[in-house]
Amino acid sequence: MAYRIEGETGEWEVVIGLEVHAQVISNAKLFSGAATAFGAAPNSQVSFVDAGFPGMLPVINEFCVEQAVKTGLGLKAQINLRSVFDRKNYFYADLPSGYQISQYKQPIVGEGTIILDLPDGESREVGIERLHLEVDAGKSLHDQHPTKTYVDLNRAGVALMEIVSRPDMRSPEEAAAYLRKLRTILRYLGTCDGNMEEGSMRCDVNVSVRKPGAPYGTRTETKNVNSIRYVQQAIEYEAKRQVEVLEEGGEIVQETRLYDPNKGVTRSMRSKEEAHDYRYFPDPDLLPLVLEQGWVEQVKQTLPELPDDKKARFMSEYGLNAYDAGVLVAERARADFYEEVARGRDGKMAANYVIGDLLGALNKTGRDITESPISAEDLGGLIDLVTDNTISGRIAKDVFAEMLETGEKPAVIVEKKGLRQVTDTGAIDKAIEDVMAANQDKVAEYRSGKEKLFGFFVGQVMRATQGKANPALVNDILKQKLQG
Ligand code: ADP
Ligand code: MG
């Protein structure tokens, strides 16, 4: 279903392009050896280069370059063997050098694609325009003193990848799916932790509206939105606002806006006319970055199996549908957990226990799979007990709940609580006879054609056996006996 905004003059379509700043996982900064650890004491991780001291020379960190190339390969993108670092000039208190080192016309990574997994199991491709490397700025702290602003330069010089999409998204949901998928890929690759709350992944949201099929309209750019939910809200608000402006005969001005999550609105920050002229020019302290194809090939060899490939494999190897496979591969740890459970067992059954039972339960308490009190081995053990008829699927639910609570092994719980399934036909015979004797009127009704009552008898027998009777045996024996 296409996302449309109803206006006075008909339906409007929203067009979205995202620019994501992803902090590179690296112990050292892009052009200095200073540390990058999050949460360190202010200004404790600052070299002379980061502090913009005159005469200090930047030296590129090869590992950060490798991380960017890895990310480019993960996005199926073109790797540019020659790229150039430029100075982007502007004045700000948290930018002591007076310029940011970035890449402008010749980025390290060119065009690529991301496949979105949409909630209905559909997928859709979004183009990547480029990925370039740049340094982060410091941080201005406005809330530490009543009249002063403090500057923390720990973040200054940390490597960022700016990943720019094409304007290929058409709804807030697609934008969310894009960010989720990008984050998953970055985490698989180990090139960015994707943690939006800590600011290691930030998003600028470009939005325009148009009548379906018309040329693109003028866009606005909402800066530094720091959660996927806020991105969705900012798009919804911004698209509606633009439709209103246009329908009243106004024009959209290309401008930078900010999202206020408390009010749920975007506000103008500066228009394109006031926008900076950054006066980009190649940084004279840095040579063009030249990579060898052989080195790029070596980096390629280190890539893990990526989410799309894993998803396809889960579907063919374990017979999963697209939705379940998508849920499982969304996190690498989750996919690994699943595979450990599924190994040598029924893949679909394993998926049901992992997704339906385990992820459902963990979700309720906001935990992820790495915090599961149930190990993959034990969940597999539970499935084995069902498969070999030691317990029924019904009893397995109770054992699962107990495992979640205590972390005990399934076999231990089954023995301790006497939950073994009754497959002894004598005991089942007896239970059935007792139930029939206590419900003679119903037996008569059944025999005179009211076959719907069969379920009632099954329920009674299961209750009499505390759910432990083997359901298949109960069915068979009950059928015989009721026939009389
Ligand atoms: P700039 O350098 O001014 O930020 P770019 O050409 O790099 O401009 O584009 C920035 C982002 O804006 C890209 O993600 C792109 O997809 C998006 N974009 C471009 N045109 C539109 C449009 N008409 N509507 C929505 N997004 C757009
Ligand atoms: Mg931009």
Coordinates of C-alpha atoms and ligand atoms in Angstrom, one line a residue:
M1 CA 0.0 0.0 0.0
A2 CA 1.5 3.3 -1.1
Y3 CA 1.8 6.0 1.6
R4 CA -0.2 9.0 0.5
I5 CA -1.1 12.3 2.1
E6 CA -4.7 13.5 1.5
G7 CA -4.9 17.2 0.6
E8 CA -7.6 19.5 -0.7
T9 CA -6.2 19.1 -4.2
G10 CA -5.8 15.3 -4.1
E11 CA -3.2 12.9 -3.0
W12 CA 0.5 13.7 -2.4
E13 CA 3.5 11.4 -2.4
V14 CA 6.5 11.9 0.0
V15 CA 10.0 11.6 -1.3
I16 CA 12.8 10.8 1.2
G17 CA 16.6 10.7 1.1
L18 CA 18.7 10.0 4.2
E19 CA 22.2 11.0 5.1
V20 CA 23.6 8.9 7.9
H21 CA 26.7 9.7 9.9
A22 CA 28.1 6.5 11.2
Q23 CA 30.9 6.6 13.7
V24 CA 33.7 4.1 12.7
I25 CA 34.6 1.5 15.2
S26 CA 38.3 2.1 15.8
N27 CA 40.4 2.5 18.8
A28 CA 42.1 5.6 17.4
K29 CA 40.9 8.7 15.5
L30 CA 41.0 9.2 11.7
F31 CA 44.1 11.4 11.7
S32 CA 45.6 11.0 15.1
G33 CA 46.5 8.3 17.6
A34 CA 44.1 9.7 20.3
A35 CA 41.6 7.2 21.9
T36 CA 37.9 7.2 20.9
A37 CA 36.3 5.4 24.0
F38 CA 32.8 6.7 24.8
G39 CA 32.2 8.3 28.1
A40 CA 35.8 9.3 29.0
A41 CA 36.5 12.4 31.1
P42 CA 36.2 15.6 29.0
N43 CA 39.2 16.5 26.9
S44 CA 41.2 13.4 28.1
Q45 CA 41.4 12.0 24.6
V46 CA 42.7 14.9 22.5
S47 CA 46.0 15.1 20.5
F48 CA 47.5 18.3 19.2
V49 CA 46.1 17.4 15.8
D50 CA 42.5 17.1 17.2
A51 CA 43.0 20.4 19.0
G52 CA 43.9 22.2 15.8
F53 CA 47.4 23.3 17.0
P54 CA 49.3 25.1 14.2
G55 CA 51.8 23.0 12.4
M56 CA 50.4 19.6 13.4
L57 CA 50.2 17.1 10.6
P58 CA 47.4 14.6 10.2
V59 CA 48.4 11.0 9.5
I60 CA 45.7 8.7 8.2
N61 CA 44.7 5.7 10.2
E62 CA 44.8 2.7 7.8
F63 CA 42.3 0.8 10.0
C64 CA 39.6 3.5 9.5
V65 CA 40.2 3.3 5.7
E66 CA 39.7 -0.5 5.9
Q67 CA 36.5 -0.1 7.8
A68 CA 35.1 2.3 5.2
V69 CA 36.1 0.0 2.4
K70 CA 34.5 -3.0 4.3
T71 CA 31.3 -1.0 4.6
G72 CA 31.4 -0.1 1.0
L73 CA 31.8 -3.7 0.0
G74 CA 28.9 -4.6 2.4
L75 CA 26.7 -2.1 0.6
K76 CA 27.6 -3.8 -2.7
A77 CA 29.1 -0.4 -3.7
Q78 CA 31.9 0.7 -6.0
I79 CA 35.2 1.2 -4.2
N80 CA 37.1 4.2 -5.6
L81 CA 40.8 3.4 -5.7
R82 CA 41.6 7.1 -5.6
S83 CA 39.8 9.5 -3.3
V84 CA 40.6 13.0 -2.0
F85 CA 40.3 14.6 1.4
D86 CA 39.1 18.2 1.3
R87 CA 38.8 20.9 3.9
K88 CA 35.3 22.1 4.6
N89 CA 35.8 25.5 6.2
Y90 CA 33.5 26.9 8.9
F91 CA 33.9 28.6 12.2
Y92 CA 32.6 27.0 15.4
A93 CA 33.9 26.9 18.9
D94 CA 34.0 23.0 18.9
L95 CA 36.0 23.0 15.7
P96 CA 39.4 24.5 16.7
S97 CA 41.1 24.1 13.3
G98 CA 38.4 26.1 11.6
Y99 CA 37.8 23.3 9.0
Q100 CA 36.5 19.8 9.0
I101 CA 38.5 17.2 6.9
S102 CA 36.0 15.5 4.7
Q103 CA 35.7 14.1 1.2
Y104 CA 33.7 16.1 -1.3
K105 CA 33.9 15.4 -5.0
Q106 CA 35.9 12.2 -4.8
P107 CA 34.6 10.0 -2.0
I108 CA 36.2 6.6 -1.1
V109 CA 33.0 4.7 -1.9
G110 CA 30.6 5.3 -4.8
E111 CA 27.2 3.9 -5.7
G112 CA 25.7 0.9 -4.0
T113 CA 22.3 -0.6 -2.8
I114 CA 20.5 -1.6 0.3
I115 CA 17.6 -4.0 0.2
L116 CA 14.8 -3.1 2.6
D117 CA 12.9 -5.8 4.3
L118 CA 9.4 -4.4 4.7
P119 CA 6.9 -5.7 7.4
D120 CA 4.7 -7.4 4.9
G121 CA 7.6 -9.7 3.9
E122 CA 8.1 -7.6 0.7
S123 CA 11.5 -6.2 -0.2
R124 CA 12.6 -3.0 -2.0
E125 CA 15.9 -1.6 -3.2
V126 CA 17.2 1.8 -2.2
G127 CA 20.2 3.3 -4.0
I128 CA 23.3 4.5 -2.1
E129 CA 24.8 7.5 -3.7
R130 CA 28.2 7.6 -1.9
L131 CA 30.0 7.0 1.3
H132 CA 32.8 9.3 2.4
L133 CA 35.1 9.5 5.3
E134 CA 35.3 12.6 7.5
V135 CA 36.2 13.7 11.0
D136 CA 33.7 14.5 13.7
A137 CA 33.7 17.8 15.5
G138 CA 34.0 18.4 19.3
K139 CA 31.0 18.9 21.5
S140 CA 29.7 22.1 22.9
L141 CA 28.1 21.7 26.3
H142 CA 25.6 24.4 27.0
D143 CA 24.1 22.9 30.2
Q144 CA 27.1 22.8 32.5
H145 CA 27.2 26.4 33.6
P146 CA 24.6 29.2 33.7
T147 CA 26.5 31.6 31.5
K148 CA 29.3 29.7 29.9
T149 CA 29.6 27.0 27.2
Y150 CA 32.1 24.3 27.7
V151 CA 33.9 22.5 24.9
D152 CA 34.8 18.8 25.0
L153 CA 37.2 17.8 22.2
N154 CA 37.2 14.0 22.8
R155 CA 35.0 13.5 19.8
A156 CA 37.0 15.9 17.6
G157 CA 38.8 13.9 14.9
V158 CA 36.8 10.7 15.4
A159 CA 36.2 9.0 12.1
L160 CA 32.8 9.2 10.6
M161 CA 31.4 7.6 7.5
E162 CA 28.7 9.7 5.8
I163 CA 26.4 7.4 3.9
V164 CA 24.1 9.2 1.5
S165 CA 21.1 7.5 0.0
R166 CA 19.3 8.3 -3.2
P167 CA 15.8 9.9 -2.8
D168 CA 14.3 6.4 -3.2
M169 CA 12.1 6.1 -0.1
R170 CA 8.4 6.8 -0.2
S171 CA 7.1 6.5 3.3
P172 CA 8.2 6.9 6.9
E173 CA 8.1 3.1 7.3
E174 CA 10.5 2.7 4.4
A175 CA 12.9 5.2 6.0
A176 CA 12.7 3.2 9.2
A177 CA 13.4 -0.1 7.3
Y178 CA 16.3 1.6 5.6
L179 CA 17.9 2.7 8.9
R180 CA 17.3 -0.7 10.5
K181 CA 18.8 -2.5 7.6
L182 CA 21.8 -0.2 7.4
R183 CA 22.4 -0.6 11.1
T184 CA 22.2 -4.4 10.8
I185 CA 24.7 -4.4 8.0
L186 CA 27.1 -2.0 9.9
R187 CA 26.9 -4.3 13.0
Y188 CA 27.5 -7.4 11.0
L189 CA 30.5 -5.8 9.5
G190 CA 31.7 -4.5 12.8
T191 CA 32.3 -1.1 11.3
C192 CA 29.9 1.0 13.4
D193 CA 28.0 0.0 16.6
G194 CA 24.8 1.7 15.2
N195 CA 23.9 3.0 18.6
M196 CA 21.7 6.0 17.9
E197 CA 21.2 7.0 21.6
E198 CA 24.9 7.4 22.1
G199 CA 25.1 9.3 18.8
S200 CA 27.3 6.9 17.0
M201 CA 24.7 6.8 14.2
R202 CA 22.9 10.1 13.4
C203 CA 20.6 10.9 10.6
D204 CA 19.8 13.9 8.4
V205 CA 16.3 13.5 6.9
N206 CA 15.6 15.0 3.4
V207 CA 11.9 15.3 2.6
S208 CA 10.0 16.7 -0.3
V209 CA 6.4 16.1 -1.6
R210 CA 4.9 15.8 -5.0
K211 CA 1.8 14.7 -6.9
P212 CA 2.4 11.1 -7.8
G213 CA 4.4 10.9 -11.1
A214 CA 5.3 14.6 -11.0
P215 CA 9.0 15.7 -10.9
Y216 CA 10.7 15.9 -7.5
G217 CA 9.7 18.9 -5.4
T218 CA 12.0 21.1 -3.3
R219 CA 13.3 19.4 -0.2
T220 CA 14.1 20.4 3.3
E221 CA 16.8 18.7 5.4
T222 CA 16.1 18.0 9.1
K223 CA 19.4 17.6 10.9
N224 CA 20.7 15.1 13.4
V225 CA 17.6 13.1 14.3
N226 CA 18.7 10.6 16.8
S227 CA 16.2 7.7 16.8
I228 CA 14.4 5.7 14.2
R229 CA 11.1 6.7 15.7
Y230 CA 11.9 10.4 15.6
V231 CA 12.9 10.0 12.0
Q232 CA 9.5 8.6 11.2
Q233 CA 7.8 11.3 13.2
A234 CA 9.9 14.1 11.6
I235 CA 9.0 12.8 8.1
E236 CA 5.3 12.6 8.9
Y237 CA 5.2 16.1 10.3
E238 CA 7.4 17.6 7.6
A239 CA 5.4 16.0 4.7
K240 CA 2.1 17.3 6.1
R241 CA 3.6 20.7 6.6
Q242 CA 4.9 20.9 3.1
V243 CA 1.5 19.8 1.6
E244 CA -0.3 22.5 3.6
V245 CA 2.2 25.2 2.4
L246 CA 1.8 24.1 -1.2
E247 CA -1.9 23.8 -1.1
E248 CA -2.2 27.4 0.3
G249 CA -0.2 28.5 -2.8
G250 CA 3.1 28.8 -1.0
E251 CA 6.5 27.6 -1.9
I252 CA 8.9 25.2 -0.1
V253 CA 12.2 26.9 0.6
Q254 CA 15.2 24.7 0.6
E255 CA 16.3 24.9 4.2
T256 CA 17.8 23.1 7.2
R257 CA 15.4 22.3 9.9
L258 CA 15.6 20.7 13.4
Y259 CA 13.2 18.2 14.9
D260 CA 11.8 18.8 18.4
P261 CA 10.8 15.4 19.8
N262 CA 9.0 17.0 22.7
K263 CA 6.6 18.9 20.5
G264 CA 6.7 16.5 17.5
V265 CA 7.5 19.4 15.1
T266 CA 10.3 20.5 12.8
R267 CA 11.5 24.1 13.0
S268 CA 13.5 26.1 10.5
M269 CA 17.2 26.5 11.4
R270 CA 18.6 28.2 8.4
S271 CA 17.6 28.7 4.8
K272 CA 19.8 27.8 1.8
E273 CA 20.5 31.5 1.3
E274 CA 22.0 31.7 4.7
A275 CA 23.8 28.4 4.2
H276 CA 27.5 28.3 4.6
D277 CA 29.8 28.5 1.7
Y278 CA 32.3 25.9 2.9
R279 CA 34.9 26.8 0.3
Y280 CA 36.0 23.2 -0.1
F281 CA 39.5 22.6 -1.3
P282 CA 41.9 19.6 -1.2
D283 CA 43.7 19.4 2.1
P284 CA 47.3 20.3 1.4
D285 CA 48.5 18.3 4.4
L286 CA 47.1 15.1 2.9
L287 CA 47.9 13.2 -0.3
P288 CA 45.1 11.7 -2.3
L289 CA 44.2 8.3 -0.9
V290 CA 45.2 5.6 -3.3
L291 CA 44.2 2.0 -2.7
E292 CA 45.4 -1.1 -4.5
Q293 CA 42.8 -3.5 -6.0
G294 CA 44.7 -6.4 -4.4
W295 CA 44.3 -4.9 -1.0
V296 CA 40.6 -4.3 -1.6
E297 CA 40.3 -8.0 -2.5
Q298 CA 41.9 -8.9 0.7
V299 CA 39.5 -6.8 2.7
K300 CA 36.7 -8.5 0.8
Q301 CA 37.9 -11.9 2.0
T302 CA 37.3 -10.8 5.6
L303 CA 33.6 -9.9 5.1
P304 CA 31.2 -12.1 7.1
E305 CA 28.1 -13.6 5.6
L306 CA 25.8 -10.6 5.3
P307 CA 22.2 -10.4 6.3
D308 CA 20.7 -10.8 2.8
D309 CA 22.8 -13.9 2.1
K310 CA 22.0 -15.3 5.5
K311 CA 18.3 -14.7 5.0
A312 CA 18.3 -16.5 1.7
R313 CA 20.3 -19.4 3.2
F314 CA 17.9 -19.7 6.1
M315 CA 15.0 -19.9 3.7
S316 CA 16.5 -22.6 1.6
E317 CA 18.4 -24.5 4.2
Y318 CA 15.8 -24.5 7.0
G319 CA 12.6 -24.0 5.0
L320 CA 11.7 -20.7 6.7
N321 CA 9.5 -18.0 5.2
A322 CA 10.8 -14.6 4.4
Y323 CA 9.4 -13.0 7.5
D324 CA 10.8 -15.5 10.0
A325 CA 14.2 -15.5 8.3
G326 CA 14.2 -11.7 8.3
V327 CA 13.5 -11.6 12.1
L328 CA 16.3 -14.1 12.8
V329 CA 19.0 -12.4 10.7
A330 CA 18.2 -8.9 12.0
E331 CA 20.9 -9.4 14.6
R332 CA 24.0 -11.6 14.1
A333 CA 23.8 -13.0 17.6
R334 CA 20.2 -13.9 17.1
A335 CA 21.0 -15.7 13.8
D336 CA 23.9 -17.6 15.5
F337 CA 21.6 -18.6 18.4
Y338 CA 19.0 -19.8 16.0
E339 CA 21.5 -21.9 14.0
E340 CA 22.7 -23.6 17.2
V341 CA 19.2 -24.5 18.1
A342 CA 18.3 -25.6 14.6
R343 CA 21.4 -27.8 14.0
G344 CA 20.2 -31.4 13.5
R345 CA 16.6 -30.5 14.4
D346 CA 13.5 -29.3 12.5
G347 CA 14.3 -25.8 11.3
K348 CA 10.7 -24.5 11.4
M349 CA 10.1 -25.9 14.8
A350 CA 13.3 -24.3 16.0
A351 CA 12.3 -21.0 14.5
N352 CA 8.9 -21.2 16.3
Y353 CA 10.6 -21.7 19.6
V354 CA 13.2 -19.0 19.1
I355 CA 10.9 -16.3 17.6
G356 CA 7.5 -17.1 19.1
D357 CA 8.6 -18.2 22.6
L358 CA 12.1 -16.9 23.3
L359 CA 12.2 -13.6 21.5
G360 CA 8.6 -12.9 22.6
A361 CA 9.5 -13.4 26.2
L362 CA 12.7 -11.5 26.1
N363 CA 11.0 -8.6 24.3
K364 CA 8.5 -8.2 27.2
T365 CA 11.4 -7.4 29.5
G366 CA 13.4 -5.4 26.9
R367 CA 16.3 -8.0 26.8
D368 CA 18.0 -9.2 23.7
I369 CA 19.2 -12.6 22.8
T370 CA 22.6 -12.2 24.4
E371 CA 20.9 -11.8 27.7
S372 CA 18.7 -14.9 27.4
P373 CA 18.6 -17.0 30.5
I374 CA 18.0 -20.0 28.3
S375 CA 21.0 -21.2 26.3
A376 CA 20.7 -22.4 22.7
E377 CA 21.7 -25.8 23.8
D378 CA 18.9 -26.0 26.4
L379 CA 16.3 -24.7 24.0
G380 CA 17.4 -27.4 21.6
G381 CA 17.1 -29.9 24.4
L382 CA 13.5 -28.8 25.0
I383 CA 12.7 -29.3 21.4
D384 CA 14.3 -32.8 21.5
L385 CA 12.0 -33.7 24.5
V386 CA 9.0 -32.8 22.4
T387 CA 10.3 -34.6 19.3
D388 CA 11.0 -37.8 21.1
N389 CA 7.6 -37.6 22.8
T390 CA 8.9 -37.3 26.3
I391 CA 6.7 -34.3 26.8
S392 CA 3.8 -32.8 24.7
G393 CA 4.0 -29.5 23.0
R394 CA 1.5 -28.2 25.6
I395 CA 3.7 -29.2 28.5
A396 CA 6.8 -27.8 26.7
K397 CA 5.2 -24.3 27.2
D398 CA 5.3 -24.8 31.0
V399 CA 8.8 -26.2 30.9
F400 CA 9.9 -23.2 28.8
A401 CA 8.4 -20.8 31.3
E402 CA 10.3 -22.5 34.1
M403 CA 13.5 -22.5 32.1
L404 CA 13.1 -18.7 31.5
E405 CA 12.5 -18.2 35.2
T406 CA 15.2 -20.5 36.7
G407 CA 17.7 -21.1 33.8
E408 CA 17.5 -24.8 34.6
K409 CA 17.9 -27.6 32.1
P410 CA 14.7 -28.8 30.5
A411 CA 15.3 -32.5 31.4
V412 CA 15.9 -31.6 35.0
I413 CA 12.6 -29.7 35.2
V414 CA 10.7 -32.5 33.5
E415 CA 12.0 -35.0 36.0
K416 CA 11.7 -32.8 39.1
K417 CA 8.1 -31.9 38.3
G418 CA 7.1 -35.3 36.9
L419 CA 6.0 -33.9 33.6
R420 CA 6.9 -36.9 31.5
Q421 CA 4.2 -37.6 29.0
V422 CA 2.0 -40.6 29.8
T423 CA 2.3 -43.0 26.9
D424 CA 1.2 -46.0 29.0
T425 CA -2.1 -46.9 27.3
G426 CA -3.3 -48.6 30.5
A427 CA -3.2 -45.3 32.4
I428 CA -4.8 -43.4 29.5
D429 CA -7.6 -46.1 29.2
K430 CA -8.3 -45.6 32.9
A431 CA -8.5 -41.8 32.6
I432 CA -10.8 -42.1 29.6
E433 CA -13.1 -44.6 31.4
D434 CA -13.3 -42.3 34.4
V435 CA -14.2 -39.3 32.3
M436 CA -16.9 -41.3 30.4
A437 CA -18.4 -42.6 33.6
A438 CA -18.6 -39.1 35.1
N439 CA -20.3 -37.7 31.9
Q440 CA -22.7 -40.4 30.8
D441 CA -25.2 -37.9 29.5
K442 CA -22.6 -36.4 27.2
V443 CA -21.5 -39.9 26.0
A444 CA -25.1 -40.5 25.0
E445 CA -25.3 -37.2 23.2
Y446 CA -22.1 -37.9 21.3
R447 CA -23.3 -41.3 20.3
S448 CA -26.6 -39.9 19.0
G449 CA -24.5 -37.7 16.6
K450 CA -23.3 -34.7 18.5
E451 CA -19.7 -35.3 17.4
K452 CA -18.6 -31.8 18.4
L453 CA -18.4 -33.1 21.9
F454 CA -15.2 -34.9 21.0
G455 CA -13.1 -31.9 22.0
F456 CA -14.8 -31.7 25.3
F457 CA -13.8 -35.3 26.1
V458 CA -10.2 -34.7 25.0
G459 CA -10.1 -31.7 27.3
Q460 CA -11.4 -33.6 30.3
V461 CA -8.9 -36.5 29.8
M462 CA -6.0 -34.0 29.4
R463 CA -7.1 -32.3 32.6
A464 CA -7.4 -35.6 34.4
T465 CA -3.8 -36.4 33.4
Q466 CA -2.5 -32.9 34.2
G467 CA -1.8 -32.4 30.5
K468 CA 0.6 -35.3 30.5
A469 CA -1.2 -37.8 28.3
N470 CA 0.1 -38.2 24.8
P471 CA -2.5 -36.3 22.7
A472 CA -2.3 -38.7 19.8
L473 CA -2.9 -41.7 22.0
V474 CA -5.8 -39.9 23.8
N475 CA -7.4 -39.2 20.4
D476 CA -7.1 -42.8 19.2
I477 CA -8.3 -44.5 22.3
L478 CA -11.1 -42.0 23.0
K479 CA -12.4 -42.4 19.5
Q480 CA -12.6 -46.2 19.9
K481 CA -14.2 -46.1 23.3
L482 CA -16.8 -43.4 22.4
Q483 CA -17.9 -45.5 19.4
G484 CA -18.8 -48.1 22.1
Ligands
ADP1 P1 23.5 18.3 -0.2 O1 25.0 18.2 -0.5 O2 23.0 19.7 -0.4 O3 23.2 17.7 1.1 P2 22.9 16.0 -1.9 O4 22.7 16.0 -3.4 O5 24.1 15.4 -1.3 O6 22.7 17.5 -1.4 O7 21.6 15.3 -1.3 C1 21.4 15.1 0.0 C2 20.3 14.1 0.3 O8 19.1 14.7 -0.2 C3 20.4 12.8 -0.4 O9 20.2 11.8 0.5 C4 19.4 12.8 -1.5 O10 18.8 11.5 -1.7 C5 18.3 13.7 -0.9 N1 17.5 14.4 -1.9 C6 17.8 15.0 -3.0 N2 16.8 15.5 -3.6 C7 15.7 15.2 -2.9 C8 14.3 15.5 -3.0 N3 13.8 16.2 -4.0 N4 13.5 15.1 -2.0 C9 14.0 14.4 -1.0 N5 15.2 14.1 -0.8 C10 16.1 14.5 -1.7
MG2 MG 24.4 16.8 2.5

